[in-house]
Coordinates of C-alpha atoms and ligand atoms in Angstrom, one line a residue:
X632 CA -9.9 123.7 60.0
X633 CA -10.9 127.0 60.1
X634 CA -8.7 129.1 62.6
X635 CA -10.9 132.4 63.5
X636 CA -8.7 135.7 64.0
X637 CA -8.8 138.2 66.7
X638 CA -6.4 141.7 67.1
X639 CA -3.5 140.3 69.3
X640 CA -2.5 144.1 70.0
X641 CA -4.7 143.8 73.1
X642 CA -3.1 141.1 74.6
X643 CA 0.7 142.8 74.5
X644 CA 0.6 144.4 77.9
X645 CA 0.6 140.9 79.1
X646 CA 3.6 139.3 77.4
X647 CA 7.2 138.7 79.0
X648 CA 10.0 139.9 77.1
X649 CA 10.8 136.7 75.1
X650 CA 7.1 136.1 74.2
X651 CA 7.0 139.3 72.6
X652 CA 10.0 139.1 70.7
X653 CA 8.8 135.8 69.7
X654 CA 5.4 136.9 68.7
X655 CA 6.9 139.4 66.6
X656 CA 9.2 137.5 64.9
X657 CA 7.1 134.6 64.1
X658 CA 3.7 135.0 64.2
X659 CA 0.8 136.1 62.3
X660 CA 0.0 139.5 63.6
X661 CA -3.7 139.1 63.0
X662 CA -4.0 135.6 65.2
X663 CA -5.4 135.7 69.0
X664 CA -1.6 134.6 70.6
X665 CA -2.9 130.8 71.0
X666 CA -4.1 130.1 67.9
X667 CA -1.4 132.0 66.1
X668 CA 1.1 129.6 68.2
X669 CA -0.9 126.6 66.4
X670 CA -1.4 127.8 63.0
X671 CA 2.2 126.5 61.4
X672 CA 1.0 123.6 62.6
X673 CA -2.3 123.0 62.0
X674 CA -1.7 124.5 58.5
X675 CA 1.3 122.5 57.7
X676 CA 2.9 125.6 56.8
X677 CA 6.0 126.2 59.1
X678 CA 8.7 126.5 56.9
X679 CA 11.8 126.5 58.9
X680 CA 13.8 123.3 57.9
X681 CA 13.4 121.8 61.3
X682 CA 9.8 121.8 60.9
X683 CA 10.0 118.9 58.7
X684 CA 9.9 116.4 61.7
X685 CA 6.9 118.0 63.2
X686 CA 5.2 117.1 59.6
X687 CA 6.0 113.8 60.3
X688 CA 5.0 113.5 63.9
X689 CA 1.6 115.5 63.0
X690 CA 1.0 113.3 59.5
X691 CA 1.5 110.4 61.8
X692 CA -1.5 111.5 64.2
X693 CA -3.9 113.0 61.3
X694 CA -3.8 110.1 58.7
X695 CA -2.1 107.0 60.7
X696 CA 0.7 107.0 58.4
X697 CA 4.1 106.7 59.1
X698 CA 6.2 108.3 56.7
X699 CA 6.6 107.0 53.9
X700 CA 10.8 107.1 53.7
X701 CA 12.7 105.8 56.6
X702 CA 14.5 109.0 58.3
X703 CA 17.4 106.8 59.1
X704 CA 20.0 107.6 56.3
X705 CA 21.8 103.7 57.2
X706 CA 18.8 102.0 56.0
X707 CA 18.2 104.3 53.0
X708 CA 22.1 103.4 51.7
X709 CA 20.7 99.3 52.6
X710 CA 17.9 100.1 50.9
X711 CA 20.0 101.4 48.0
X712 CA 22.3 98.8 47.8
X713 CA 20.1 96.2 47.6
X714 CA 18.1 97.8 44.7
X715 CA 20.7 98.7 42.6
X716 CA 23.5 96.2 40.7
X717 CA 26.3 95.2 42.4
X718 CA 28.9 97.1 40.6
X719 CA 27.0 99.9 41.1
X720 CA 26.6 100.2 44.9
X721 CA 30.4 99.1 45.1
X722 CA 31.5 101.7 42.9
X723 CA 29.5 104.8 44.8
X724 CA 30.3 103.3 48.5
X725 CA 33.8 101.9 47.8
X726 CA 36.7 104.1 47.7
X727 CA 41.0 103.2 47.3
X728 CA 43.1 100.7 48.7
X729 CA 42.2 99.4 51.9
X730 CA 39.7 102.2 52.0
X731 CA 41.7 103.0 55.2
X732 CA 40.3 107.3 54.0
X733 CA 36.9 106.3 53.7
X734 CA 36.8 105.4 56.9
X735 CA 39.1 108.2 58.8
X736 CA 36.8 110.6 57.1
X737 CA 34.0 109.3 59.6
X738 CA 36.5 108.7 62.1
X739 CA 37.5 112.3 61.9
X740 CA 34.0 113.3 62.7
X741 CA 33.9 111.2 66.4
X742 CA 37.0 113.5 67.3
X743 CA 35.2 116.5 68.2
X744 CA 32.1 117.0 70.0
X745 CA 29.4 119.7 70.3
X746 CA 29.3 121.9 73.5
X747 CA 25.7 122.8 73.8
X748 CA 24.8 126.0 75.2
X749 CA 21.6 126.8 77.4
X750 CA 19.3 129.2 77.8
X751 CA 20.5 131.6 75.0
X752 CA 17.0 132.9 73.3
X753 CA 16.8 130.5 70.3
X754 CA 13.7 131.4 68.6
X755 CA 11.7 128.6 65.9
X756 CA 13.3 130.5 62.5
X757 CA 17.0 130.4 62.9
X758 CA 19.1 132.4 60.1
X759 CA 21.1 129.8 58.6
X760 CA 22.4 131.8 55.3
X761 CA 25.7 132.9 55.0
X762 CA 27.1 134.8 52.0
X763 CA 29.2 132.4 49.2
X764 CA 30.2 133.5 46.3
X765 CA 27.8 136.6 46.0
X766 CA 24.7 135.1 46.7
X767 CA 23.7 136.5 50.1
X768 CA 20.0 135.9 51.5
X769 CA 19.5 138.5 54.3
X770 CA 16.3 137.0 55.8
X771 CA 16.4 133.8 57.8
X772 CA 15.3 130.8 56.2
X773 CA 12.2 131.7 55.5
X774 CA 10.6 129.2 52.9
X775 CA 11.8 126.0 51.6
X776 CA 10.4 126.6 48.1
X777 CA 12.2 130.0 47.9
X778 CA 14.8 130.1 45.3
X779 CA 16.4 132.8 47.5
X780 CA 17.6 130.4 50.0
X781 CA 20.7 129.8 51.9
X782 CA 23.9 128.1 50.5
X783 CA 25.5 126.4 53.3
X784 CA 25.0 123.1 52.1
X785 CA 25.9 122.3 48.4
X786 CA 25.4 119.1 46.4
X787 CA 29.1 117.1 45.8
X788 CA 30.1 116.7 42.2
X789 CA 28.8 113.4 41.8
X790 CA 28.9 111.6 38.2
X791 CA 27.3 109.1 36.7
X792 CA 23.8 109.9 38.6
X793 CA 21.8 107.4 36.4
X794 CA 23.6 104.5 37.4
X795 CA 21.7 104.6 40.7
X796 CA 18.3 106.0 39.5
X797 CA 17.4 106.5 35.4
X798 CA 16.2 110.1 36.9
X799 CA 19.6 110.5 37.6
X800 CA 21.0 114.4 37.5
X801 CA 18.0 115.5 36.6
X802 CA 16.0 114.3 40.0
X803 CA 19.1 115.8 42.0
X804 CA 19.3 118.8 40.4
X805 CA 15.6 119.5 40.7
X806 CA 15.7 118.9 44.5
X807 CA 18.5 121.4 44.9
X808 CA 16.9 124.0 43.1
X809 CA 13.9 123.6 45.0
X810 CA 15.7 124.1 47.7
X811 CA 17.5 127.1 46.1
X812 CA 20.7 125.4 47.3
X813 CA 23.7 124.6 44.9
X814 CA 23.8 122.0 42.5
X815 CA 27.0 121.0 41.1
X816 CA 27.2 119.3 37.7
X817 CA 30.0 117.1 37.4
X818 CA 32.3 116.3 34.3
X819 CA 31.6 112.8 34.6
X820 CA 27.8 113.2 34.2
X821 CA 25.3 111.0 32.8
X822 CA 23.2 114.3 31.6
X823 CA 24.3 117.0 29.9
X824 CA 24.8 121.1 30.9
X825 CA 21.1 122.2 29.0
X826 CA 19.1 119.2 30.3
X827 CA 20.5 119.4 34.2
X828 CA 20.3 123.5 34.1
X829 CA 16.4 123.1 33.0
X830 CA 15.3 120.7 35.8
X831 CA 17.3 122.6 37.9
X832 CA 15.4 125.7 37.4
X833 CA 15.7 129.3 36.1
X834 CA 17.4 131.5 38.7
X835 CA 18.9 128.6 41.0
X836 CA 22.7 128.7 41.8
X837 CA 24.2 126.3 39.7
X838 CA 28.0 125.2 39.9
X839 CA 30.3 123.1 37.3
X840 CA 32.8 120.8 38.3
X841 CA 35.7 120.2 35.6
X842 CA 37.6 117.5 35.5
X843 CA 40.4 119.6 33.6
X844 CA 40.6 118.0 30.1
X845 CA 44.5 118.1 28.9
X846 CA 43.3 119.7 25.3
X847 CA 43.0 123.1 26.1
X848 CA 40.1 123.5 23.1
X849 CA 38.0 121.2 25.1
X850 CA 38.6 122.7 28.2
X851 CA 37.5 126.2 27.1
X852 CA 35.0 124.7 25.1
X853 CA 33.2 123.1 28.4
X854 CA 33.6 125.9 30.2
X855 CA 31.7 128.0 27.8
X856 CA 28.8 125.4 27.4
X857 CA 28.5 126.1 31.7
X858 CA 28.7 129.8 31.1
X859 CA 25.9 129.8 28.5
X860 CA 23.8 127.7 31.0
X861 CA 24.0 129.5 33.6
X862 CA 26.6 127.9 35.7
X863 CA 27.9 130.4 38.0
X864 CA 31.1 128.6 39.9
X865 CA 33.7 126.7 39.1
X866 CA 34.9 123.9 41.1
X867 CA 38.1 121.9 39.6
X868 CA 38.5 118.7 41.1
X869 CA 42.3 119.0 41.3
X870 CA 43.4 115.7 43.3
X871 CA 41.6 112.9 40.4
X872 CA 43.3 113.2 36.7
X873 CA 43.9 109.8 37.4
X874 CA 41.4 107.0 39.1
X875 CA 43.2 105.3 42.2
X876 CA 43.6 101.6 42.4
X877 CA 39.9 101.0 43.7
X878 CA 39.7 96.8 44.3
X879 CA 35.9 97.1 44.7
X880 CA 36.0 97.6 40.9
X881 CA 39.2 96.2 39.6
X882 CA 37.8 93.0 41.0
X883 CA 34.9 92.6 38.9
X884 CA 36.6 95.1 36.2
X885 CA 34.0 97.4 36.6
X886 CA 34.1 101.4 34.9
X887 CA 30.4 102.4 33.4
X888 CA 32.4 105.2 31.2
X889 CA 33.6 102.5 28.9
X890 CA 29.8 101.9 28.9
X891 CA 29.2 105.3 27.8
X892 CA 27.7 106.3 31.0
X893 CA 28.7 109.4 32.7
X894 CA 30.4 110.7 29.7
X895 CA 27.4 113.0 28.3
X896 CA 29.1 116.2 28.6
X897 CA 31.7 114.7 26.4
X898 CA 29.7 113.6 23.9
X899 CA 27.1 116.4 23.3
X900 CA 30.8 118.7 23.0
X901 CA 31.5 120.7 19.8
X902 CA 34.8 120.9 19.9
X903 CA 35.0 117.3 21.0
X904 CA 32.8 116.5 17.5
X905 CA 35.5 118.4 15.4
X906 CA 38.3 116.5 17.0
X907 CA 36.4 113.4 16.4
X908 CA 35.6 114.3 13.1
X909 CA 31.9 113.2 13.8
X910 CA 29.0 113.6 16.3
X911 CA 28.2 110.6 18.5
X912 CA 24.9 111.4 19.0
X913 CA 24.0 112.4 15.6
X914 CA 21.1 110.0 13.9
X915 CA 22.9 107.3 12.0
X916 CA 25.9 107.5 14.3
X917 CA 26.8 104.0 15.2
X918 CA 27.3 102.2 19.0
X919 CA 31.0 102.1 17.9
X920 CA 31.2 106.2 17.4
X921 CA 29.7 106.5 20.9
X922 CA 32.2 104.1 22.5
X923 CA 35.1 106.1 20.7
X924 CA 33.9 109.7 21.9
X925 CA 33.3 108.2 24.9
X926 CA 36.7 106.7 25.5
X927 CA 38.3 110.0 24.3
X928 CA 36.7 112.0 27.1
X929 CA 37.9 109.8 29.5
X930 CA 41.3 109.7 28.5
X931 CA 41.7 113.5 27.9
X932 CA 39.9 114.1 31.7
X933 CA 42.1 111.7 33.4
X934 CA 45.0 110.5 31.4
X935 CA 47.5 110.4 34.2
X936 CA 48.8 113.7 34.0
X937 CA 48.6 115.6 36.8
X938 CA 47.3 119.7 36.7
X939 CA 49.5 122.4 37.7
X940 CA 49.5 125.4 39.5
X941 CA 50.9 127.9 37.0
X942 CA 47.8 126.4 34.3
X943 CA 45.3 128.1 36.9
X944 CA 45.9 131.2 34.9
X945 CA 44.5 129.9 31.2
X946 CA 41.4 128.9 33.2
X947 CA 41.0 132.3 34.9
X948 CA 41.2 133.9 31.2
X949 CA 38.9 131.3 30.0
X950 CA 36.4 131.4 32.8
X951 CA 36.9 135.1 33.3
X952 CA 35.9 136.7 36.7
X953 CA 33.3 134.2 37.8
X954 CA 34.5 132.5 41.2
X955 CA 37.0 129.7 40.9
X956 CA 37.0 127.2 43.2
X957 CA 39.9 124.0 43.9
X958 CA 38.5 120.8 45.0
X959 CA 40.6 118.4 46.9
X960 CA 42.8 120.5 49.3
X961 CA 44.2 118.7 52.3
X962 CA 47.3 120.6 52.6
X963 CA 47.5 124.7 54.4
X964 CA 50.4 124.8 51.9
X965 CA 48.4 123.8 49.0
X966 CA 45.7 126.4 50.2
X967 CA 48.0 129.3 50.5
X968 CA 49.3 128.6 46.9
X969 CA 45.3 129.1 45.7
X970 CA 45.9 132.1 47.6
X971 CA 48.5 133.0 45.7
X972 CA 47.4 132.1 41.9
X973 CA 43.7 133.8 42.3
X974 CA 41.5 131.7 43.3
X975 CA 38.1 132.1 45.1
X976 CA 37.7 128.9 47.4
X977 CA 39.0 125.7 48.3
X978 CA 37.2 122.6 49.0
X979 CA 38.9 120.5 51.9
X980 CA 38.1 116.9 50.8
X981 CA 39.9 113.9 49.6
X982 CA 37.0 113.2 47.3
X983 CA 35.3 110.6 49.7
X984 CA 38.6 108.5 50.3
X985 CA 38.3 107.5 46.3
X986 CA 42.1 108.7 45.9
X987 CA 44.7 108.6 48.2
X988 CA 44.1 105.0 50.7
X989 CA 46.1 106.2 54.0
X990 CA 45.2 110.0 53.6
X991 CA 44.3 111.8 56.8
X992 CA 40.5 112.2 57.5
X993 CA 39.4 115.4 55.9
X994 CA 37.7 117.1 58.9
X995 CA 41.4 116.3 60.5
X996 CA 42.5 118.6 58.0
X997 CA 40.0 121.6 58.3
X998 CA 41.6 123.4 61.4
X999 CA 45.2 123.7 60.1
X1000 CA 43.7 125.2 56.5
X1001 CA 41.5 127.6 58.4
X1002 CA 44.1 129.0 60.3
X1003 CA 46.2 129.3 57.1
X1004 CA 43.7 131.2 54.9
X1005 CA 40.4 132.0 56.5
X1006 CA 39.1 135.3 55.2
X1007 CA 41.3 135.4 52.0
X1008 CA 39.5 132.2 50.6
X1009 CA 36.0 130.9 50.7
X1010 CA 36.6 127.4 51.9
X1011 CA 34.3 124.5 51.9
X1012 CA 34.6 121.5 53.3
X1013 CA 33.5 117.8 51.8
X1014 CA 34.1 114.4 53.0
X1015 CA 31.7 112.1 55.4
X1016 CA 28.9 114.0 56.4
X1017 CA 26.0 111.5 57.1
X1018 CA 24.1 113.7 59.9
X1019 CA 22.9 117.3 60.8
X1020 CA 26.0 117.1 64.0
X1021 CA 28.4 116.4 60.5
X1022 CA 27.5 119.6 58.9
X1023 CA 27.9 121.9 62.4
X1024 CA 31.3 120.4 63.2
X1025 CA 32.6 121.2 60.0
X1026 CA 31.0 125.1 60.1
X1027 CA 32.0 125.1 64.0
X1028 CA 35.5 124.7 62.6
X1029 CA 35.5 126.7 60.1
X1030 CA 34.1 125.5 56.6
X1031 CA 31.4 128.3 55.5
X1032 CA 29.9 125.9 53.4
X1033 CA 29.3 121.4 53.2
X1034 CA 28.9 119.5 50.5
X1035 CA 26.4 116.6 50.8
X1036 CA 27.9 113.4 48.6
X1037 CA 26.8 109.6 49.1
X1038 CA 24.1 109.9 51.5
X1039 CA 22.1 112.1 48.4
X1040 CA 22.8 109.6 46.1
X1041 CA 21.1 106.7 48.4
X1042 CA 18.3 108.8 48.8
X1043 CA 18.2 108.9 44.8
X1044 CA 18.9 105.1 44.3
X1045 CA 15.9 104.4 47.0
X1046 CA 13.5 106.1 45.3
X1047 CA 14.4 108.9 43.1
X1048 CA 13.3 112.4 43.2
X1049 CA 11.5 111.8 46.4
X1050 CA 14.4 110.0 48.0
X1051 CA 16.6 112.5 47.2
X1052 CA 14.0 115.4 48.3
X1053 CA 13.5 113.3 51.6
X1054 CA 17.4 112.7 52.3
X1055 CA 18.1 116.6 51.7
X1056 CA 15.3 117.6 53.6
X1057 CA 16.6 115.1 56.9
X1058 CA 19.9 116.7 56.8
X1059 CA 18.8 119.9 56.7
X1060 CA 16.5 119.8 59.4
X1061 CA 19.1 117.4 61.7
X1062 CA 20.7 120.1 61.3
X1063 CA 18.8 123.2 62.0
X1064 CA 17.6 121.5 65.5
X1065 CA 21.3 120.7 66.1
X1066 CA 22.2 124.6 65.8
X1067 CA 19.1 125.6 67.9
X1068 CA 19.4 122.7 70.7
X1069 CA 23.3 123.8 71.1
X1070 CA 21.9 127.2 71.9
X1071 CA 22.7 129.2 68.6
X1072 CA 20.1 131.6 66.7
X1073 CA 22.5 131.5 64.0
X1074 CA 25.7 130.5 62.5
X1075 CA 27.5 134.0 63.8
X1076 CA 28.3 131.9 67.2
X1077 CA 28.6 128.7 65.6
X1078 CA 32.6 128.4 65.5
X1079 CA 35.5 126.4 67.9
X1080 CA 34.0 127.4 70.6
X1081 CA 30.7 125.4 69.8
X1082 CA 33.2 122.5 69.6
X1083 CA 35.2 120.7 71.7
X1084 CA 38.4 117.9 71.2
X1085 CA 38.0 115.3 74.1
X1086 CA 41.7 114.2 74.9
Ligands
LIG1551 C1 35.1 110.0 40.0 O1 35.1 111.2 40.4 C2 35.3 109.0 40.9 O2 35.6 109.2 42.0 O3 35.0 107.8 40.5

């Protein structure tokens, strides 16, 4: 539809206060007032993240479709788990023991409640960027194709991505960039650092997450291959050199890295080729070579033996002044020691209740590290997030950034790059409408006191 275009200037005398500031801060200039109001919509071009349900609702009306991808998040992971094998779901959804941590981590969340605040000027384009690690966006989300986004949510270091979709890493990381929002390349991938860092885009933030090898060659050598592709942060998962006892896959003796999957960045290695005295992936090299480099990166990433604080200094040399960031603190003790030996950020998590069966929920643990470190560490916060309310509880209390973990990889295992595109996209805009419905223009007001602990 055509939408004709007439000098709004005239009509300013006439507007209230809000309206004005409204008008000028999101709408065309060159628009009469009512058809500028329309124009995001009727164009399909509003690009504020919550605007992805009015797509929906106006898709609906013009072509009598509904969409195409459930936007409830529980049937995408029923969707997921009955497409993909057995083993597979349970290895992704299970976690240790009695997976007594899996389930405080969702526990935690039903602890605290939103306090919604009225009648506090919340205009359509709320400024959800915050400054991590350097990358600072001044504008308010603007575009969701802009590579200049915001980093408030961040893709979880999830391995073995091809298990659940043969797109695997690469589908994920392309929907992150896209987003211009972190994607973080685990250690246990199924793809390697060049191939993810390509789909992923030139310019997009990109993190590495090491599992900390105990040869130091290999270590530096992996941390060189992220350098030279443009990884910017490092996040070392410090609470899994060692896989818990997980029944789920004891039972059916289930671990795809035997299988050679999830052990790419391994194999593609240098340094890992001169220890092995070939390369795996070479033509001519046999199913047996593969299994062997295989085996010896999962024995030199998690061979029982545990990191240690005074080590953080080999990888600060190695890694050099990039940010460094420690994945899997629980403890305001633990946090004040990455105070202490240099470190960038934190990431409060218990990676999804995989380790320690009987840990405390991880948003339980949030408030205590906050008031230990906040403002001498970045510190983000991982562990349960399944809705837009998830991801404001955890900034309300503190966290400057999320990670986003199972629920992307149902999206990928229901349909691949466009489940994952549709699941990130939900969040996001659960989210924004959450912030704006609790009265907040942005995240400047969202903090305890947007949150409260019913007794
Ligand atoms: C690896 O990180 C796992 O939790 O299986």
């Amino acid at each position: 539809m055509t939408i004709e275009t007439s000098n709004m200037s005239s009509h300013e005398p006439d507007l209230a206060e809000d309206e004005k500031r409204a008008n000028s801060e999101t709408i065309h200039p060159t628009l009469s007032p009512a058809l500028a109001l329309l124009a995001p919509i009727l164009s399909n071009s509003s690009t504020t993240f919550a605007s992805y349900s009015s797509q929906i609702y106006f898709q609906k009306d013009q072509t009598l479709r509904a969409p195409e991808i459930t936007p409830n998040l529980a049937k995408i992971e029923s969707s997921a788990r009955s497409r993909l094998p057995k083993e597979a779901y349970n290895y992704a959804a299970g976690g240790a023991g009695l997976e007594s941590t899996v389930k405080a981590n969702r526990e935690a969340f039903n602890h605290w409640r939103i306090l919604p605040k009225m009648l506090h000027s919340v205009l359509p384009e709320r400024n959800l960027s915050r400054k991590i690690f350097g990358r600072y966006i001044p504008a308010p989300i603007a575009s969701l194709s802009n590579a200049e986004s915001d980093v408030l949510a961040v893709m979880a270091p999830i391995g073995v991505q091809t298990l659940f979709h043969p797109t695997g890493e690469r589908a994920m990381a392309k929907v992150f960039g896209e987003m211009g929002l972190p994607y973080t390349l685990s250690t246990a991938s199924s793809t390697g650092f060049k191939d993810v860092a390509t789909a992923n885009g030139d310019g997009n933030p990109r993190w590495y997450q090491l599992y900390w090898p105990t040869v130091d060659g290999l270590t530096q050598s992996y941390l060189k291959s992220a350098r030279e592709n443009g990884y910017e942060v490092l996040v070392v998962t410090v609470d899994t050199w060692e896989l818990a006892w997980r029944p789920r896959d004891l039972e059916t003796g289930y671990f795809p890295f035997i299988q050679s999957i999830g052990t790419q960045i391994g194999l593609e290695d240098k340094y890992a080729h001169s220890q092995l005295g070939f390369d795996p992936l070479a033509e001519g090299a046999t199913l047996e070579q593969r299994k062997l480099a295989s085996l010896y990166h999962v024995v030199t990433t998690s061979r029982g033996v545990s990191p240690r604080w005074e080590n953080l200094k080999k990888l600060r040399d190695w890694w050099g002044d990039g940010p460094i960031v420690l994945k899997g603190i629980q403890s305001p003790e633990d946090a004040l020691l990455a105070v202490k030996f240099g470190m960038d950020g934190i990431i409060v998590s218990n990676h999804g209740g995989r380790q320690v069966d009987g840990a405390v929920g991880s948003l339980t643990c949030l408030p205590p590290i906050v008031d230990a470190v906040k403002g001498k560490l970045t510190i983000g916060f991982d562990g349960g997030i399944r809705c837009g309310a998830d991801i404001f509880k955890a900034l309300a209390l503190g966290a400057d950034f999320v990670q986003l973990g199972r629920p992307m990889l149902w999206g990928l295992a229901h349909d691949g790059e466009k489940g994952a595109r549709h699941v990130l996209k939900s969040l996001l805009a659960d989210f924004d409408l959450t912030v704006g419905l609790s009265g907040h223009q942005d995240l400047s007001t969202v903090d305890r006191t947007a949150v409260v602990c019913p007794p």
